[in-house]
Amino acid sequence: MIKLYTDAATKGNPGISTAGILIIKNGKQYQYAINLPNSSNHTAEFLAAITGFQYVDNLFSNTETLMFFCDSKIVIESIDKNYSKNFQKMLSELINLQKKFPLVISKWIPEKENKGAHFLATQKLRNSL
């Protein structure tokens, strides 16, 4: 099983945006902090999730269950409903990436349980200012 945690950090609306991506497989952690295009926080959260799935897809074969954890309610609710009024294009891209895996379980978690990805995103944002 692979666990994927993503989070975004944004300064301004829209503004400088970054993503934290934490992937855990067999007890090994893969940590990424990346710059995103200037965007709103919701857009950045979708971009962080998309990028996280792209990283998992590039790192591993897609034969395992993937647990996806995110502290953005709009991302998780959009996945659950397979609909987003304002982010449909990014949601479609995210769902297409998820279809590469035999099973993806997406779960909203509070920010306090997403510390690894949150730390990576906020640290990258501080360094980008």
mmCIF file with all atom_site columns, N, CA, C and O in Angstrom, residues 93-118:
data_model
loop_
_atom_site.group_PDB
_atom_site.id
_atom_site.type_symbol
_atom_site.label_atom_id
_atom_site.label_alt_id
_atom_site.label_comp_id
_atom_site.label_asym_id
_atom_site.label_entity_id
_atom_site.label_seq_id
_atom_site.pdbx_PDB_ins_code
_atom_site.Cartn_x
_atom_site.Cartn_y
_atom_site.Cartn_z
_atom_site.occupancy
_atom_site.B_iso_or_equiv
_atom_site.pdbx_formal_charge
_atom_site.auth_seq_id
_atom_site.auth_comp_id
_atom_site.auth_asym_id
_atom_site.auth_atom_id
_atom_site.pdbx_PDB_model_num
ATOM 1   N N  . GLU A 1 93  ? -8.652  15.893 -14.329 1.00 0.00 ? 93  GLU A N  1
ATOM 2   C CA . GLU A 1 93  ? -7.251  15.460 -14.423 1.00 0.00 ? 93  GLU A CA 1
ATOM 3   C C  . GLU A 1 93  ? -6.880  14.587 -13.226 1.00 0.00 ? 93  GLU A C  1
ATOM 4   O O  . GLU A 1 93  ? -6.227  13.549 -13.378 1.00 0.00 ? 93  GLU A O  1
ATOM 5   N N  . LEU A 1 94  ? -7.314  14.995 -12.045 1.00 0.00 ? 94  LEU A N  1
ATOM 6   C CA . LEU A 1 94  ? -7.032  14.231 -10.829 1.00 0.00 ? 94  LEU A CA 1
ATOM 7   C C  . LEU A 1 94  ? -7.687  12.850 -10.878 1.00 0.00 ? 94  LEU A C  1
ATOM 8   O O  . LEU A 1 94  ? -7.047  11.836 -10.579 1.00 0.00 ? 94  LEU A O  1
ATOM 9   N N  . ILE A 1 95  ? -8.923  12.786 -11.298 1.00 0.00 ? 95  ILE A N  1
ATOM 10  C CA . ILE A 1 95  ? -9.633  11.508 -11.375 1.00 0.00 ? 95  ILE A CA 1
ATOM 11  C C  . ILE A 1 95  ? -8.992  10.595 -12.421 1.00 0.00 ? 95  ILE A C  1
ATOM 12  O O  . ILE A 1 95  ? -8.856  9.383  -12.197 1.00 0.00 ? 95  ILE A O  1
ATOM 13  N N  . ASN A 1 96  ? -8.552  11.156 -13.533 1.00 0.00 ? 96  ASN A N  1
ATOM 14  C CA . ASN A 1 96  ? -7.859  10.343 -14.544 1.00 0.00 ? 96  ASN A CA 1
ATOM 15  C C  . ASN A 1 96  ? -6.562  9.763  -13.995 1.00 0.00 ? 96  ASN A C  1
ATOM 16  O O  . ASN A 1 96  ? -6.208  8.616  -14.304 1.00 0.00 ? 96  ASN A O  1
ATOM 17  N N  . LEU A 1 97  ? -5.855  10.514 -13.180 1.00 0.00 ? 97  LEU A N  1
ATOM 18  C CA . LEU A 1 97  ? -4.640  9.988  -12.546 1.00 0.00 ? 97  LEU A CA 1
ATOM 19  C C  . LEU A 1 97  ? -4.992  8.879  -11.555 1.00 0.00 ? 97  LEU A C  1
ATOM 20  O O  . LEU A 1 97  ? -4.300  7.869  -11.474 1.00 0.00 ? 97  LEU A O  1
ATOM 21  N N  . GLN A 1 98  ? -6.086  9.043  -10.820 1.00 0.00 ? 98  GLN A N  1
ATOM 22  C CA . GLN A 1 98  ? -6.497  8.031  -9.854  1.00 0.00 ? 98  GLN A CA 1
ATOM 23  C C  . GLN A 1 98  ? -6.891  6.727  -10.541 1.00 0.00 ? 98  GLN A C  1
ATOM 24  O O  . GLN A 1 98  ? -6.688  5.655  -9.986  1.00 0.00 ? 98  GLN A O  1
ATOM 25  N N  . LYS A 1 99  ? -7.420  6.827  -11.744 1.00 0.00 ? 99  LYS A N  1
ATOM 26  C CA . LYS A 1 99  ? -7.856  5.629  -12.470 1.00 0.00 ? 99  LYS A CA 1
ATOM 27  C C  . LYS A 1 99  ? -6.693  4.709  -12.846 1.00 0.00 ? 99  LYS A C  1
ATOM 28  O O  . LYS A 1 99  ? -6.914  3.552  -13.200 1.00 0.00 ? 99  LYS A O  1
ATOM 29  N N  . LYS A 1 100 ? -5.467  5.191  -12.744 1.00 0.00 ? 100 LYS A N  1
ATOM 30  C CA . LYS A 1 100 ? -4.301  4.371  -13.059 1.00 0.00 ? 100 LYS A CA 1
ATOM 31  C C  . LYS A 1 100 ? -4.030  3.327  -11.973 1.00 0.00 ? 100 LYS A C  1
ATOM 32  O O  . LYS A 1 100 ? -3.260  2.401  -12.187 1.00 0.00 ? 100 LYS A O  1
ATOM 33  N N  . PHE A 1 101 ? -4.647  3.492  -10.815 1.00 0.00 ? 101 PHE A N  1
ATOM 34  C CA . PHE A 1 101 ? -4.420  2.601  -9.685  1.00 0.00 ? 101 PHE A CA 1
ATOM 35  C C  . PHE A 1 101 ? -5.615  1.673  -9.503  1.00 0.00 ? 101 PHE A C  1
ATOM 36  O O  . PHE A 1 101 ? -6.746  2.065  -9.768  1.00 0.00 ? 101 PHE A O  1
ATOM 37  N N  . PRO A 1 102 ? -5.389  0.455  -9.027  1.00 0.00 ? 102 PRO A N  1
ATOM 38  C CA . PRO A 1 102 ? -6.513  -0.477 -8.874  1.00 0.00 ? 102 PRO A CA 1
ATOM 39  C C  . PRO A 1 102 ? -7.536  0.008  -7.844  1.00 0.00 ? 102 PRO A C  1
ATOM 40  O O  . PRO A 1 102 ? -8.725  -0.230 -7.994  1.00 0.00 ? 102 PRO A O  1
ATOM 41  N N  . LEU A 1 103 ? -7.080  0.699  -6.800  1.00 0.00 ? 103 LEU A N  1
ATOM 42  C CA . LEU A 1 103 ? -7.983  1.215  -5.784  1.00 0.00 ? 103 LEU A CA 1
ATOM 43  C C  . LEU A 1 103 ? -7.346  2.450  -5.159  1.00 0.00 ? 103 LEU A C  1
ATOM 44  O O  . LEU A 1 103 ? -6.190  2.408  -4.733  1.00 0.00 ? 103 LEU A O  1
ATOM 45  N N  . VAL A 1 104 ? -8.117  3.539  -5.115  1.00 0.00 ? 104 VAL A N  1
ATOM 46  C CA . VAL A 1 104 ? -7.685  4.757  -4.429  1.00 0.00 ? 104 VAL A CA 1
ATOM 47  C C  . VAL A 1 104 ? -8.741  5.087  -3.385  1.00 0.00 ? 104 VAL A C  1
ATOM 48  O O  . VAL A 1 104 ? -9.929  5.173  -3.693  1.00 0.00 ? 104 VAL A O  1
ATOM 49  N N  . ILE A 1 105 ? -8.297  5.242  -2.155  1.00 0.00 ? 105 ILE A N  1
ATOM 50  C CA . ILE A 1 105 ? -9.181  5.652  -1.072  1.00 0.00 ? 105 ILE A CA 1
ATOM 51  C C  . ILE A 1 105 ? -8.770  7.065  -0.681  1.00 0.00 ? 105 ILE A C  1
ATOM 52  O O  . ILE A 1 105 ? -7.649  7.291  -0.226  1.00 0.00 ? 105 ILE A O  1
ATOM 53  N N  . SER A 1 106 ? -9.665  8.005  -0.927  1.00 0.00 ? 106 SER A N  1
ATOM 54  C CA . SER A 1 106 ? -9.393  9.414  -0.632  1.00 0.00 ? 106 SER A CA 1
ATOM 55  C C  . SER A 1 106 ? -10.049 9.779  0.683   1.00 0.00 ? 106 SER A C  1
ATOM 56  O O  . SER A 1 106 ? -11.223 9.467  0.907   1.00 0.00 ? 106 SER A O  1
ATOM 57  N N  . LYS A 1 107 ? -9.299  10.449 1.555   1.00 0.00 ? 107 LYS A N  1
ATOM 58  C CA . LYS A 1 107 ? -9.822  10.763 2.875   1.00 0.00 ? 107 LYS A CA 1
ATOM 59  C C  . LYS A 1 107 ? -9.398  12.154 3.293   1.00 0.00 ? 107 LYS A C  1
ATOM 60  O O  . LYS A 1 107 ? -8.225  12.512 3.205   1.00 0.00 ? 107 LYS A O  1
ATOM 61  N N  . TRP A 1 108 ? -10.384 12.934 3.756   1.00 0.00 ? 108 TRP A N  1
ATOM 62  C CA . TRP A 1 108 ? -10.076 14.231 4.342   1.00 0.00 ? 108 TRP A CA 1
ATOM 63  C C  . TRP A 1 108 ? -9.530  14.007 5.741   1.00 0.00 ? 108 TRP A C  1
ATOM 64  O O  . TRP A 1 108 ? -10.024 13.162 6.498   1.00 0.00 ? 108 TRP A O  1
ATOM 65  N N  . ILE A 1 109 ? -8.470  14.761 6.065   1.00 0.00 ? 109 ILE A N  1
ATOM 66  C CA . ILE A 1 109 ? -7.919  14.738 7.413   1.00 0.00 ? 109 ILE A CA 1
ATOM 67  C C  . ILE A 1 109 ? -7.726  16.182 7.873   1.00 0.00 ? 109 ILE A C  1
ATOM 68  O O  . ILE A 1 109 ? -7.494  17.070 7.052   1.00 0.00 ? 109 ILE A O  1
ATOM 69  N N  . PRO A 1 110 ? -7.827  16.440 9.176   1.00 0.00 ? 110 PRO A N  1
ATOM 70  C CA . PRO A 1 110 ? -7.572  17.794 9.659   1.00 0.00 ? 110 PRO A CA 1
ATOM 71  C C  . PRO A 1 110 ? -6.097  18.158 9.478   1.00 0.00 ? 110 PRO A C  1
ATOM 72  O O  . PRO A 1 110 ? -5.229  17.284 9.409   1.00 0.00 ? 110 PRO A O  1
ATOM 73  N N  . GLU A 1 111 ? -5.841  19.453 9.413   1.00 0.00 ? 111 GLU A N  1
ATOM 74  C CA . GLU A 1 111 ? -4.473  19.939 9.196   1.00 0.00 ? 111 GLU A CA 1
ATOM 75  C C  . GLU A 1 111 ? -3.487  19.349 10.198  1.00 0.00 ? 111 GLU A C  1
ATOM 76  O O  . GLU A 1 111 ? -2.352  19.009 9.846   1.00 0.00 ? 111 GLU A O  1
ATOM 77  N N  . LYS A 1 112 ? -3.922  19.180 11.446  1.00 0.00 ? 112 LYS A N  1
ATOM 78  C CA . LYS A 1 112 ? -3.014  18.659 12.474  1.00 0.00 ? 112 LYS A CA 1
ATOM 79  C C  . LYS A 1 112 ? -2.561  17.230 12.184  1.00 0.00 ? 112 LYS A C  1
ATOM 80  O O  . LYS A 1 112 ? -1.549  16.785 12.717  1.00 0.00 ? 112 LYS A O  1
ATOM 81  N N  . GLU A 1 113 ? -3.308  16.495 11.348  1.00 0.00 ? 113 GLU A N  1
ATOM 82  C CA . GLU A 1 113 ? -2.903  15.137 10.973  1.00 0.00 ? 113 GLU A CA 1
ATOM 83  C C  . GLU A 1 113 ? -2.148  15.110 9.642   1.00 0.00 ? 113 GLU A C  1
ATOM 84  O O  . GLU A 1 113 ? -1.764  14.045 9.170   1.00 0.00 ? 113 GLU A O  1
ATOM 85  N N  . ASN A 1 114 ? -1.947  16.271 9.058   1.00 0.00 ? 114 ASN A N  1
ATOM 86  C CA . ASN A 1 114 ? -1.259  16.380 7.771   1.00 0.00 ? 114 ASN A CA 1
ATOM 87  C C  . ASN A 1 114 ? 0.028   17.190 7.932   1.00 0.00 ? 114 ASN A C  1
ATOM 88  O O  . ASN A 1 114 ? 0.424   17.930 7.046   1.00 0.00 ? 114 ASN A O  1
ATOM 89  N N  . LYS A 1 115 ? 0.667   17.017 9.067   1.00 0.00 ? 115 LYS A N  1
ATOM 90  C CA . LYS A 1 115 ? 1.821   17.843 9.419   1.00 0.00 ? 115 LYS A CA 1
ATOM 91  C C  . LYS A 1 115 ? 2.983   17.722 8.436   1.00 0.00 ? 115 LYS A C  1
ATOM 92  O O  . LYS A 1 115 ? 3.653   18.697 8.138   1.00 0.00 ? 115 LYS A O  1
ATOM 93  N N  . GLY A 1 116 ? 3.253   16.512 7.944   1.00 0.00 ? 116 GLY A N  1
ATOM 94  C CA . GLY A 1 116 ? 4.396   16.327 7.049   1.00 0.00 ? 116 GLY A CA 1
ATOM 95  C C  . GLY A 1 116 ? 4.254   17.134 5.772   1.00 0.00 ? 116 GLY A C  1
ATOM 96  O O  . GLY A 1 116 ? 5.137   17.925 5.419   1.00 0.00 ? 116 GLY A O  1
ATOM 97  N N  . ALA A 1 117 ? 3.142   16.978 5.072   1.00 0.00 ? 117 ALA A N  1
ATOM 98  C CA . ALA A 1 117 ? 2.918   17.720 3.825   1.00 0.00 ? 117 ALA A CA 1
ATOM 99  C C  . ALA A 1 117 ? 2.767   19.206 4.115   1.00 0.00 ? 117 ALA A C  1
ATOM 100 O O  . ALA A 1 117 ? 3.270   20.052 3.360   1.00 0.00 ? 117 ALA A O  1
ATOM 101 N N  . HIS A 1 118 ? 2.097   19.546 5.211   1.00 0.00 ? 118 HIS A N  1
ATOM 102 C CA . HIS A 1 118 ? 1.901   20.949 5.578   1.00 0.00 ? 118 HIS A CA 1
ATOM 103 C C  . HIS A 1 118 ? 3.242   21.636 5.830   1.00 0.00 ? 118 HIS A C  1
ATOM 104 O O  . HIS A 1 118 ? 3.484   22.743 5.346   1.00 0.00 ? 118 HIS A O  1
#
